[in-house]
mmCIF file of the C-alpha atoms, coordinates in Angstrom:
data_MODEL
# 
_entry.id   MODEL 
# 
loop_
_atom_site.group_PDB 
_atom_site.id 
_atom_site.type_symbol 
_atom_site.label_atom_id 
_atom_site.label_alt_id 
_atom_site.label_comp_id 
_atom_site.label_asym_id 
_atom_site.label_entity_id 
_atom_site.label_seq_id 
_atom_site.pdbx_PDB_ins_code 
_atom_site.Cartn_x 
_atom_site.Cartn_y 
_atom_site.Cartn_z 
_atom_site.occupancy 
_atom_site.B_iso_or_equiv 
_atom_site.pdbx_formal_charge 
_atom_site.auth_seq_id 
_atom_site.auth_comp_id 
_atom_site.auth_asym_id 
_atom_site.auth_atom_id 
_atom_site.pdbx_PDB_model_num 
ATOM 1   C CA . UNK A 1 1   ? 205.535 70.111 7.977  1.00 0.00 ? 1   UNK A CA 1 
ATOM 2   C CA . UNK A 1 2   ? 202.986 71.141 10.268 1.00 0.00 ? 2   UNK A CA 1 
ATOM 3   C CA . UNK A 1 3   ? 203.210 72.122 14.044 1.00 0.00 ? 3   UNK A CA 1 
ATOM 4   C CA . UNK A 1 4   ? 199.979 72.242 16.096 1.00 0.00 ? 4   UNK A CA 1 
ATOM 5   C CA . UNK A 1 5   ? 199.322 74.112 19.203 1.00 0.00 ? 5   UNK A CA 1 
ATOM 6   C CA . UNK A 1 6   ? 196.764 73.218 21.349 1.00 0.00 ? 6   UNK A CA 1 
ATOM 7   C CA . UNK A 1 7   ? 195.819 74.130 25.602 1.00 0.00 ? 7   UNK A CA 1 
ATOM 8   C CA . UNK A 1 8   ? 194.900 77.822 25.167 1.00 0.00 ? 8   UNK A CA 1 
ATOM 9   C CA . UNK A 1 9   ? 192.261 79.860 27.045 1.00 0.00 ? 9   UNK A CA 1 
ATOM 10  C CA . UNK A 1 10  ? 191.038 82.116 29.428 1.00 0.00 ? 10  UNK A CA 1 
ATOM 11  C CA . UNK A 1 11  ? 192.130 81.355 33.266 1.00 0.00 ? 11  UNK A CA 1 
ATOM 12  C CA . UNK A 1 12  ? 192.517 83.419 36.282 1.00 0.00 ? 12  UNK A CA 1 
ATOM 13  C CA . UNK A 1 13  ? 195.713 84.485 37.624 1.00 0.00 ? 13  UNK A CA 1 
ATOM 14  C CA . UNK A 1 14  ? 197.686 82.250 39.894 1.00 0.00 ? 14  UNK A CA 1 
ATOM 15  C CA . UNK A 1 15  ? 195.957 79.300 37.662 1.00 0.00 ? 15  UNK A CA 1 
ATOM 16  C CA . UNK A 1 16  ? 197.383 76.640 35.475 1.00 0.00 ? 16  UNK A CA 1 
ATOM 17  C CA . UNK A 1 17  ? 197.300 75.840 31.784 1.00 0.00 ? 17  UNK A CA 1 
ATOM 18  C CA . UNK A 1 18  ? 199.062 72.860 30.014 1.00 0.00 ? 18  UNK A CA 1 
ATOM 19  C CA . UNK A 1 19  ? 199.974 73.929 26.123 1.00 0.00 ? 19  UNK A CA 1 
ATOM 20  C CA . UNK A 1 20  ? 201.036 71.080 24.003 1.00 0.00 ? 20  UNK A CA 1 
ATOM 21  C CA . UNK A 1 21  ? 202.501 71.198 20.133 1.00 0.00 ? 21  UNK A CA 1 
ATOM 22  C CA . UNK A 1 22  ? 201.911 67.930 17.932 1.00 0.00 ? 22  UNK A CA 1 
ATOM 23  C CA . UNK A 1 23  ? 204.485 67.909 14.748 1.00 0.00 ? 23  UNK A CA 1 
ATOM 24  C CA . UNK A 1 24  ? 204.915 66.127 12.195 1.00 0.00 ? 24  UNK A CA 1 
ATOM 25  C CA . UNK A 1 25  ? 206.542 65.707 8.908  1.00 0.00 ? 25  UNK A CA 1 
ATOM 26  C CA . UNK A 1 26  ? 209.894 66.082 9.971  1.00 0.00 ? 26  UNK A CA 1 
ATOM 27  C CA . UNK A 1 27  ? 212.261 64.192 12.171 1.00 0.00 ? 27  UNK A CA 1 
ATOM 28  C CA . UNK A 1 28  ? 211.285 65.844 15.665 1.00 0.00 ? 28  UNK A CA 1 
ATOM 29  C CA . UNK A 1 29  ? 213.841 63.774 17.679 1.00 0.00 ? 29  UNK A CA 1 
ATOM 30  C CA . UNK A 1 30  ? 216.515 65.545 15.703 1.00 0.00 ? 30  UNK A CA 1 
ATOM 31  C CA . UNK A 1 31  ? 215.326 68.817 16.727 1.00 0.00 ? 31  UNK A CA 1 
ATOM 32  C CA . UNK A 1 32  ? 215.389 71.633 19.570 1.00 0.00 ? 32  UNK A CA 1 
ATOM 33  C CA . UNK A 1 33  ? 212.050 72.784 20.346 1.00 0.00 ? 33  UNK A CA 1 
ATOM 34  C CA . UNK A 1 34  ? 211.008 76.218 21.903 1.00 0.00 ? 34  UNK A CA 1 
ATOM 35  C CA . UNK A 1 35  ? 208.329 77.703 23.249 1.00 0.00 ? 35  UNK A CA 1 
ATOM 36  C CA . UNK A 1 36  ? 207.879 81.692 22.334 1.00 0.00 ? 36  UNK A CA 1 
ATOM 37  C CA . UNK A 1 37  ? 204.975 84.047 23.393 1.00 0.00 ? 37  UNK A CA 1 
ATOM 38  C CA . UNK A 1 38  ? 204.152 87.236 21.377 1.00 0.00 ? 38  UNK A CA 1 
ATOM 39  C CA . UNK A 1 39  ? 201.830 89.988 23.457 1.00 0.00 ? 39  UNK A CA 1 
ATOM 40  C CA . UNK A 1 40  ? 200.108 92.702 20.893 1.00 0.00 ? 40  UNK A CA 1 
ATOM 41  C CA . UNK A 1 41  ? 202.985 95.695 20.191 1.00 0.00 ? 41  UNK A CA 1 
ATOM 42  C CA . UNK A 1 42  ? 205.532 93.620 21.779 1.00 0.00 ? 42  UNK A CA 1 
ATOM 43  C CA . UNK A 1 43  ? 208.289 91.232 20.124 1.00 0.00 ? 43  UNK A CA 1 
ATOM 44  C CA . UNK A 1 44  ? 208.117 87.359 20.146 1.00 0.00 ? 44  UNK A CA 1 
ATOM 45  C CA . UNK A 1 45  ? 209.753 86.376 22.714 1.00 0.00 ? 45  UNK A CA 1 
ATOM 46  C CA . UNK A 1 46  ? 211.557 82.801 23.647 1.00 0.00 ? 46  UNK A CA 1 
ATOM 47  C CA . UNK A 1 47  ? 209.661 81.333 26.604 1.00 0.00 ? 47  UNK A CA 1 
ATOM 48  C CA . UNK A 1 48  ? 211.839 77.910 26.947 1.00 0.00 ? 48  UNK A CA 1 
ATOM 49  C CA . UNK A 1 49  ? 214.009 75.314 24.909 1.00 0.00 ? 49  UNK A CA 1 
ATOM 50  C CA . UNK A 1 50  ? 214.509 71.930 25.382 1.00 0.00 ? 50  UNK A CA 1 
ATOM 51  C CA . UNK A 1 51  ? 216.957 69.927 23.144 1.00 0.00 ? 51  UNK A CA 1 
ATOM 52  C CA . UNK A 1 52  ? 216.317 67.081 21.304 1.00 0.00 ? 52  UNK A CA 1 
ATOM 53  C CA . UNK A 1 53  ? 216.456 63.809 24.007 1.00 0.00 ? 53  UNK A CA 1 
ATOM 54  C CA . UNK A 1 54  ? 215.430 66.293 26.279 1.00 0.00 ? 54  UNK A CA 1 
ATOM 55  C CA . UNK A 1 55  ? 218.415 66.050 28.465 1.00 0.00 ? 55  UNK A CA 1 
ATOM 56  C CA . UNK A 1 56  ? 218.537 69.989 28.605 1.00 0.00 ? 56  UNK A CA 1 
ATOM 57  C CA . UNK A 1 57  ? 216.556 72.424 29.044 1.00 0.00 ? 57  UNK A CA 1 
ATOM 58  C CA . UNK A 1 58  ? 216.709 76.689 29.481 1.00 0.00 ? 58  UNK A CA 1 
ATOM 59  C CA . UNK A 1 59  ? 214.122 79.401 30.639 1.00 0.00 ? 59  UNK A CA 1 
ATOM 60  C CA . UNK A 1 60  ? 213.481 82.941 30.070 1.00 0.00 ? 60  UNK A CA 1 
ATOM 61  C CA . UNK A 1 61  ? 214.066 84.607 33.903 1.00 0.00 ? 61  UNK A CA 1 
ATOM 62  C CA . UNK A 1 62  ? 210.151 85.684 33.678 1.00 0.00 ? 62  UNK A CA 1 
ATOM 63  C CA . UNK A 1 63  ? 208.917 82.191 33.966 1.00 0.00 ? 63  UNK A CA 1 
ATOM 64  C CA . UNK A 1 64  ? 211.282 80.297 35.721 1.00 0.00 ? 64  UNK A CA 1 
ATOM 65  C CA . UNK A 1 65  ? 210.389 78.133 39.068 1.00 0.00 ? 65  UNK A CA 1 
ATOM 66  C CA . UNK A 1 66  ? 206.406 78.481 37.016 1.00 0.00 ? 66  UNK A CA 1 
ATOM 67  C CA . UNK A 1 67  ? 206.926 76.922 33.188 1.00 0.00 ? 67  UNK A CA 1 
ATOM 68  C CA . UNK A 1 68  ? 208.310 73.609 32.708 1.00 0.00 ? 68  UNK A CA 1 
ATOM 69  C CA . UNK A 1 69  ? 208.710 72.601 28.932 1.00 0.00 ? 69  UNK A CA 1 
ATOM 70  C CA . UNK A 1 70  ? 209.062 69.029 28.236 1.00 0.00 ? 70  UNK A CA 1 
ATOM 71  C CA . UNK A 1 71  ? 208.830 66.443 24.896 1.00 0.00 ? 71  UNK A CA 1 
ATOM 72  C CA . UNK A 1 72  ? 207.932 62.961 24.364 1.00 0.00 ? 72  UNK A CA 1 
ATOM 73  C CA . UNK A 1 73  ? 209.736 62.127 21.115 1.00 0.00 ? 73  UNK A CA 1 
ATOM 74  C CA . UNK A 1 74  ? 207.510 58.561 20.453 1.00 0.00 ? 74  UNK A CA 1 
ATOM 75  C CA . UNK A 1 75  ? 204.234 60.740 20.582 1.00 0.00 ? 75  UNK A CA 1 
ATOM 76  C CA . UNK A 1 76  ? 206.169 63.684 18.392 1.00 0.00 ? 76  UNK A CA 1 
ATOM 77  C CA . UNK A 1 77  ? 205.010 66.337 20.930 1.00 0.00 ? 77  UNK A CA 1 
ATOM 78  C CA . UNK A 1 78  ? 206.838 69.112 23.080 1.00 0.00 ? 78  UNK A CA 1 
ATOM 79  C CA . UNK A 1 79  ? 204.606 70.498 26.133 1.00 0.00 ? 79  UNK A CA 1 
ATOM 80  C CA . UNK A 1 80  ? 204.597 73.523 28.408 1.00 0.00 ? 80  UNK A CA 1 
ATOM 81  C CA . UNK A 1 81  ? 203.167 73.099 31.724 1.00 0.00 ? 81  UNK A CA 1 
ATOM 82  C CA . UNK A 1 82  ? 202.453 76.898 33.128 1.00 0.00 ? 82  UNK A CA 1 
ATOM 83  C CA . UNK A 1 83  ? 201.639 77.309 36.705 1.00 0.00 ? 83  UNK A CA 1 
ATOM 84  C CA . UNK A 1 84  ? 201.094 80.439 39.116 1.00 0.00 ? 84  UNK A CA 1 
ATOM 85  C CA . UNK A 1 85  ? 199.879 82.448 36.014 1.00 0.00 ? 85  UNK A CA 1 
ATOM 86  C CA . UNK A 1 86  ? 199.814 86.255 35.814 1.00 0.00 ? 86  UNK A CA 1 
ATOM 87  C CA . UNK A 1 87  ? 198.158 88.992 33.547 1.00 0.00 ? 87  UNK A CA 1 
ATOM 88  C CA . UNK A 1 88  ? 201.402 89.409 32.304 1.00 0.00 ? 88  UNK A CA 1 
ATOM 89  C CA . UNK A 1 89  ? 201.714 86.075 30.921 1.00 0.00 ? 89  UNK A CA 1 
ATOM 90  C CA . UNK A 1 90  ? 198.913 86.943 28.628 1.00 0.00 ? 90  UNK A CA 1 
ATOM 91  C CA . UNK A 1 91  ? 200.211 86.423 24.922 1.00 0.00 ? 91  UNK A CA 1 
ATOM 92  C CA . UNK A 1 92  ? 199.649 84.339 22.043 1.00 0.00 ? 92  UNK A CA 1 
ATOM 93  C CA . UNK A 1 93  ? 202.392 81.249 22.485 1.00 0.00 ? 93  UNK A CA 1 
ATOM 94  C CA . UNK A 1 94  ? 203.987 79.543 19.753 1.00 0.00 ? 94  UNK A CA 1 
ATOM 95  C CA . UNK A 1 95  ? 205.976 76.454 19.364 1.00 0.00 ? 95  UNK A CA 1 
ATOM 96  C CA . UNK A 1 96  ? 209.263 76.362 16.814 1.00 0.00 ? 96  UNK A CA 1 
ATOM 97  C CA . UNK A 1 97  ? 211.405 73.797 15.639 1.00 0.00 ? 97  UNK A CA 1 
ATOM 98  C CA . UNK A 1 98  ? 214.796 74.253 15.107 1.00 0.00 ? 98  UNK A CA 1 
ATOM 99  C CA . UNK A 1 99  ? 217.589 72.407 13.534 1.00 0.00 ? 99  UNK A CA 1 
ATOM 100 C CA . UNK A 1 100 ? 220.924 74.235 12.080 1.00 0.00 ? 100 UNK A CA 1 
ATOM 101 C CA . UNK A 1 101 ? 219.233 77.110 9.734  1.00 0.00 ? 101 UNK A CA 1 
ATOM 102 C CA . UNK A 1 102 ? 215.573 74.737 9.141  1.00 0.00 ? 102 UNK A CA 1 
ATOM 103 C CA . UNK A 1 103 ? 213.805 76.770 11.046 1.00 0.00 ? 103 UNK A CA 1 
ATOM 104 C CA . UNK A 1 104 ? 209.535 75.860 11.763 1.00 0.00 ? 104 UNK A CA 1 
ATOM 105 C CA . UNK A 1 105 ? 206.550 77.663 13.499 1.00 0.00 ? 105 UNK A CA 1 
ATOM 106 C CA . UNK A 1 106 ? 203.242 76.561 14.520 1.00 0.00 ? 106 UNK A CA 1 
ATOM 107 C CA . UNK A 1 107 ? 200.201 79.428 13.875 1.00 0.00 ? 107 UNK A CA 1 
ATOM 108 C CA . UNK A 1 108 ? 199.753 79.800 17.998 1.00 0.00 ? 108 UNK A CA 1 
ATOM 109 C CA . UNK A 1 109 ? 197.617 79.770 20.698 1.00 0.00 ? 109 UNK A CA 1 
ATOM 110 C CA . UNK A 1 110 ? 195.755 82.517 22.759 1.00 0.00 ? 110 UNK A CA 1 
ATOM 111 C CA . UNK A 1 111 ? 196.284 82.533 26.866 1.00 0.00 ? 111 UNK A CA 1 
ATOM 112 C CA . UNK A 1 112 ? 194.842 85.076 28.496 1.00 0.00 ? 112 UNK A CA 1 
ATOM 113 C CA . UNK A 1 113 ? 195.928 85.232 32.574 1.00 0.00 ? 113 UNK A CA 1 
ATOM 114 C CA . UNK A 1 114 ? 192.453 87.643 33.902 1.00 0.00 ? 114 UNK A CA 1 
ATOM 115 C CA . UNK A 1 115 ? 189.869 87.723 36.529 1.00 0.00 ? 115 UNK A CA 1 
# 
């Protein structure tokens, strides 16, 4: 099983970054995917979910109206488009897999929101 997050970096705040996670070896159409950010001394947080067609999905208040998570199931990847960027969005983001207890993480990736 292996989940791989990609779109990281450096941009300026009010910017835009696209983060995508490519999985595979598991059945990703039978899973919810999340998106959760971890800043240093803080807890990992949940950043968005969408479930498995991708019918539904739920934000954490902080990023609402700015993130938009989305999945294409043929291309096994789940995507979160950030806009209107702050320093405070600055963490290392991380994209799970969830089904019942199976439970899998991807090893992040770095944004940094500065001027």
């Amino acid at each position: 099983v292996q989940l791989v997050e990609s779109g990281g970096g450096l941009v300026q705040p009010g910017g835009s970054l696209r983060l995508s996670c490519a999985a595979s070896g598991f059945t990703f159409s039978n899973y919810h995917m999340s998106w959760y950010r971890q800043s240093p001394g803080k807890e990992r947080d949940l950043v968005a979910t969408i479930t498995p067609t991708g019918g539904s999905t739920n934000y954490a208040d902080s990023v609402k109206g700015r993130f938009t998570i989305s999945r294409d199931n043929a291309k096994n990847t789940v995507y979160l488009q950030m806009n209107s960027l702050k320093p405070e969005d600055t963490a290392v983001y991380y994209c799970n897999a969830r089904r019942l207890v199976v439970d899998f993480w991807g090893k992040g990736t770095l944004v940094t929101v500065s001027s």
